[in-house]
Amino acid sequence: MPKKGRILSGHRPTGRLHLGHLEGTLRTWAALQDDYECFFEIADWHALTTAYEDTEPLRENIEQVAIDWLAAGLDPERSVLFVQSDVKEHAELHLLLSMVTPVSWLERCPTYKDQQQQLGEERTAGYGFLGYPVLQAADIIIYKADTVPIGEDQLPHLELTREIVRRFNHIYGPVFPEPQAKLSQFPVIPGTDGRKMSKSYGNTIDLNDSPEAIAEKIRKMFTDPEKIYQGDPGHPDKCPVFVYHNIYNKERTEHIKPSCQSGELGCVDCKAELIEHLLVALEPIMQRRTDLEADRSVVREVLAAGAESAREVAAQTMIKVRAAMKITPSRASGTY
Ligand code: TRP
């Protein structure tokens, strides 16, 4: 079957993945695997741009991301799953792209300013952090990816990638395609307090939470703020629990909606029903997680094989890049 194109996307290995990643990102990626040639990258160098001092947890975080990806259905038979630092060609391309990238483009990037405000001047003062989008551009174009499934927060980085591609191609000739963003079709899932699910808000349901922990989080979850007593009429459209029913208990929403609105269905029962369905939906993922945790060799083999495949493609691109830039090896063999 001819594929529609080539995808690259990735995550930084910063802590555990949660239900927001599962619904918003991983399901999208898993669904694209049949139609596209897919490369999924664990961007450990990107994690270093701000967390450069605390490198101790890096290896474990990388493997945790890989476990979550495999458990959620990213399939190493169909996709290349790899760690950025295993493919040194990304660093070479990052360096070369940095020659044609004006610093002003990077300083103007909205994510740069946001992060500076959130993390403070000191942590974001590094040269590596300023170049974050250049490294991301290298990640994408070294595979000549034409499609990049990302969240809206990453759009400025993709725009910069496209600008860098245009400038590179203009100076050295047409080497790279301009990649397009592909936004997720899946719903944004709220956190347990009704805000966006995010580790920094402490409102996540994590893929490695126990069933008991998940049940407890749902029991404490925010509901419609106007429904205070059991018989009060509720407003499902303002209730984060109802968003979850829509995903995990779809067939029953036609019943739940009117019985919440009439006040007949109380939050305790409504949540108990959700817990049951949510745990059934997550069970296969958790089972795969447990199996992979028990035998890490599978995970390591997947990443090692992924690095091989990724490197082959990246090395081919670098041959073209060096030729376009007239960078030639000194060795008589003409190779590096
Ligand atoms: N910056 C992305 C994030 O924070 C991670 C990332 C690194 C990425 N390289 C990428 C995403 C290439 C898409 C394509 O999540």
mmCIF file of C-alpha atoms in Angstrom, residues 101-215:
data_model
loop_
_atom_site.group_PDB
_atom_site.id
_atom_site.type_symbol
_atom_site.label_atom_id
_atom_site.label_comp_id
_atom_site.label_asym_id
_atom_site.label_seq_id
_atom_site.Cartn_x
_atom_site.Cartn_y
_atom_site.Cartn_z
ATOM 1 C CA THR A 101 18.839 30.801 11.467
ATOM 2 C CA PRO A 102 18.787 34.424 12.623
ATOM 3 C CA VAL A 103 18.836 34.763 16.398
ATOM 4 C CA SER A 104 15.994 37.290 16.126
ATOM 5 C CA TRP A 105 13.660 34.546 14.798
ATOM 6 C CA LEU A 106 14.380 32.497 17.907
ATOM 7 C CA GLU A 107 14.016 35.353 20.367
ATOM 8 C CA ARG A 108 10.674 36.206 18.792
ATOM 9 C CA CYS A 109 9.299 32.686 19.193
ATOM 10 C CA PRO A 110 6.329 32.826 21.609
ATOM 11 C CA THR A 111 7.307 29.589 23.358
ATOM 12 C CA TYR A 112 10.703 31.119 24.165
ATOM 13 C CA LYS A 113 9.138 34.050 25.980
ATOM 14 C CA ASP A 114 6.521 31.862 27.697
ATOM 15 C CA GLN A 115 9.081 29.462 29.039
ATOM 16 C CA GLN A 116 11.342 32.288 30.161
ATOM 17 C CA GLN A 117 8.470 33.613 32.236
ATOM 18 C CA GLN A 118 7.458 30.220 33.576
ATOM 19 C CA LEU A 119 10.873 28.765 34.336
ATOM 20 C CA GLY A 120 12.790 31.974 35.065
ATOM 21 C CA GLU A 121 15.646 33.739 33.309
ATOM 22 C CA GLU A 122 18.351 31.586 34.811
ATOM 23 C CA ARG A 123 17.100 28.186 33.689
ATOM 24 C CA THR A 124 16.343 29.450 30.200
ATOM 25 C CA ALA A 125 19.503 31.498 29.672
ATOM 26 C CA GLY A 126 21.388 28.743 27.827
ATOM 27 C CA TYR A 127 22.376 28.829 24.192
ATOM 28 C CA GLY A 128 20.841 25.359 23.834
ATOM 29 C CA PHE A 129 17.466 26.576 25.013
ATOM 30 C CA LEU A 130 17.424 29.460 22.534
ATOM 31 C CA GLY A 131 18.157 26.900 19.825
ATOM 32 C CA TYR A 132 15.357 24.534 20.918
ATOM 33 C CA PRO A 133 13.316 25.164 17.743
ATOM 34 C CA VAL A 134 16.388 24.696 15.529
ATOM 35 C CA LEU A 135 16.943 21.258 17.035
ATOM 36 C CA GLN A 136 13.249 20.498 16.548
ATOM 37 C CA ALA A 137 13.532 21.572 12.900
ATOM 38 C CA ALA A 138 16.503 19.216 12.489
ATOM 39 C CA ASP A 139 14.459 16.367 14.051
ATOM 40 C CA ILE A 140 11.696 16.826 11.527
ATOM 41 C CA ILE A 141 13.545 17.530 8.320
ATOM 42 C CA ILE A 142 16.346 15.014 8.745
ATOM 43 C CA TYR A 143 13.619 12.422 7.944
ATOM 44 C CA LYS A 144 12.139 14.652 5.239
ATOM 45 C CA ALA A 145 8.852 14.365 7.115
ATOM 46 C CA ASP A 146 5.979 16.159 5.371
ATOM 47 C CA THR A 147 3.427 15.791 8.167
ATOM 48 C CA VAL A 148 3.888 16.598 11.852
ATOM 49 C CA PRO A 149 1.070 15.669 14.255
ATOM 50 C CA ILE A 150 1.351 18.131 17.141
ATOM 51 C CA GLY A 151 -0.683 20.085 19.645
ATOM 52 C CA GLU A 152 -1.417 23.771 19.140
ATOM 53 C CA ASP A 153 1.310 24.702 21.587
ATOM 54 C CA GLN A 154 3.887 23.414 19.096
ATOM 55 C CA LEU A 155 2.650 25.420 16.092
ATOM 56 C CA PRO A 156 5.223 28.226 16.510
ATOM 57 C CA HIS A 157 7.993 25.624 16.331
ATOM 58 C CA LEU A 158 6.601 24.188 13.137
ATOM 59 C CA GLU A 159 6.333 27.651 11.615
ATOM 60 C CA LEU A 160 10.007 28.238 12.421
ATOM 61 C CA THR A 161 10.869 24.873 10.894
ATOM 62 C CA ARG A 162 9.177 25.942 7.689
ATOM 63 C CA GLU A 163 11.033 29.261 7.678
ATOM 64 C CA ILE A 164 14.365 27.544 8.239
ATOM 65 C CA VAL A 165 13.583 25.089 5.411
ATOM 66 C CA ARG A 166 12.771 27.932 3.028
ATOM 67 C CA ARG A 167 15.960 29.739 3.885
ATOM 68 C CA PHE A 168 18.115 26.616 3.623
ATOM 69 C CA ASN A 169 16.594 25.621 0.272
ATOM 70 C CA HIS A 170 16.973 29.153 -1.022
ATOM 71 C CA ILE A 171 20.686 29.270 -0.191
ATOM 72 C CA TYR A 172 21.778 25.706 -0.993
ATOM 73 C CA GLY A 173 19.107 24.335 -3.317
ATOM 74 C CA PRO A 174 15.958 22.279 -2.715
ATOM 75 C CA VAL A 175 16.942 19.614 -0.190
ATOM 76 C CA PHE A 176 14.016 19.617 2.256
ATOM 77 C CA PRO A 177 10.215 19.514 1.898
ATOM 78 C CA GLU A 178 8.235 22.066 3.946
ATOM 79 C CA PRO A 179 6.408 20.082 6.616
ATOM 80 C CA GLN A 180 2.734 20.622 7.492
ATOM 81 C CA ALA A 181 1.221 20.461 10.979
ATOM 82 C CA LYS A 182 -1.587 17.999 11.647
ATOM 83 C CA LEU A 183 -3.700 18.905 14.661
ATOM 84 C CA SER A 184 -5.354 16.168 16.727
ATOM 85 C CA GLN A 185 -8.984 15.270 15.985
ATOM 86 C CA PHE A 186 -9.439 13.900 19.467
ATOM 87 C CA PRO A 187 -11.023 15.859 22.307
ATOM 88 C CA VAL A 188 -8.992 17.704 24.894
ATOM 89 C CA ILE A 189 -9.526 15.871 28.137
ATOM 90 C CA PRO A 190 -9.841 18.000 31.275
ATOM 91 C CA GLY A 191 -7.875 17.337 34.432
ATOM 92 C CA THR A 192 -9.547 16.290 37.684
ATOM 93 C CA ASP A 193 -10.053 19.961 38.603
ATOM 94 C CA GLY A 194 -11.684 20.825 35.261
ATOM 95 C CA ARG A 195 -8.668 22.756 33.929
ATOM 96 C CA LYS A 196 -6.437 21.461 31.129
ATOM 97 C CA MET A 197 -4.755 18.247 32.260
ATOM 98 C CA SER A 198 -1.177 19.117 33.090
ATOM 99 C CA LYS A 199 1.479 17.827 35.431
ATOM 100 C CA SER A 200 2.156 21.345 36.660
ATOM 101 C CA TYR A 201 -1.454 21.652 37.892
ATOM 102 C CA GLY A 202 -1.318 18.331 39.771
ATOM 103 C CA ASN A 203 -4.616 17.294 38.154
ATOM 104 C CA THR A 204 -3.517 14.332 36.054
ATOM 105 C CA ILE A 205 -4.582 10.722 35.809
ATOM 106 C CA ASP A 206 -1.373 8.918 34.950
ATOM 107 C CA LEU A 207 -1.004 5.877 32.737
ATOM 108 C CA ASN A 208 0.828 4.116 35.518
ATOM 109 C CA ASP A 209 -1.658 4.944 38.312
ATOM 110 C CA SER A 210 -3.164 1.889 40.012
ATOM 111 C CA PRO A 211 -6.901 1.220 39.479
ATOM 112 C CA GLU A 212 -7.477 2.231 43.119
ATOM 113 C CA ALA A 213 -5.622 5.512 42.611
ATOM 114 C CA ILE A 214 -7.651 6.247 39.476
ATOM 115 C CA ALA A 215 -10.932 5.480 41.245
#
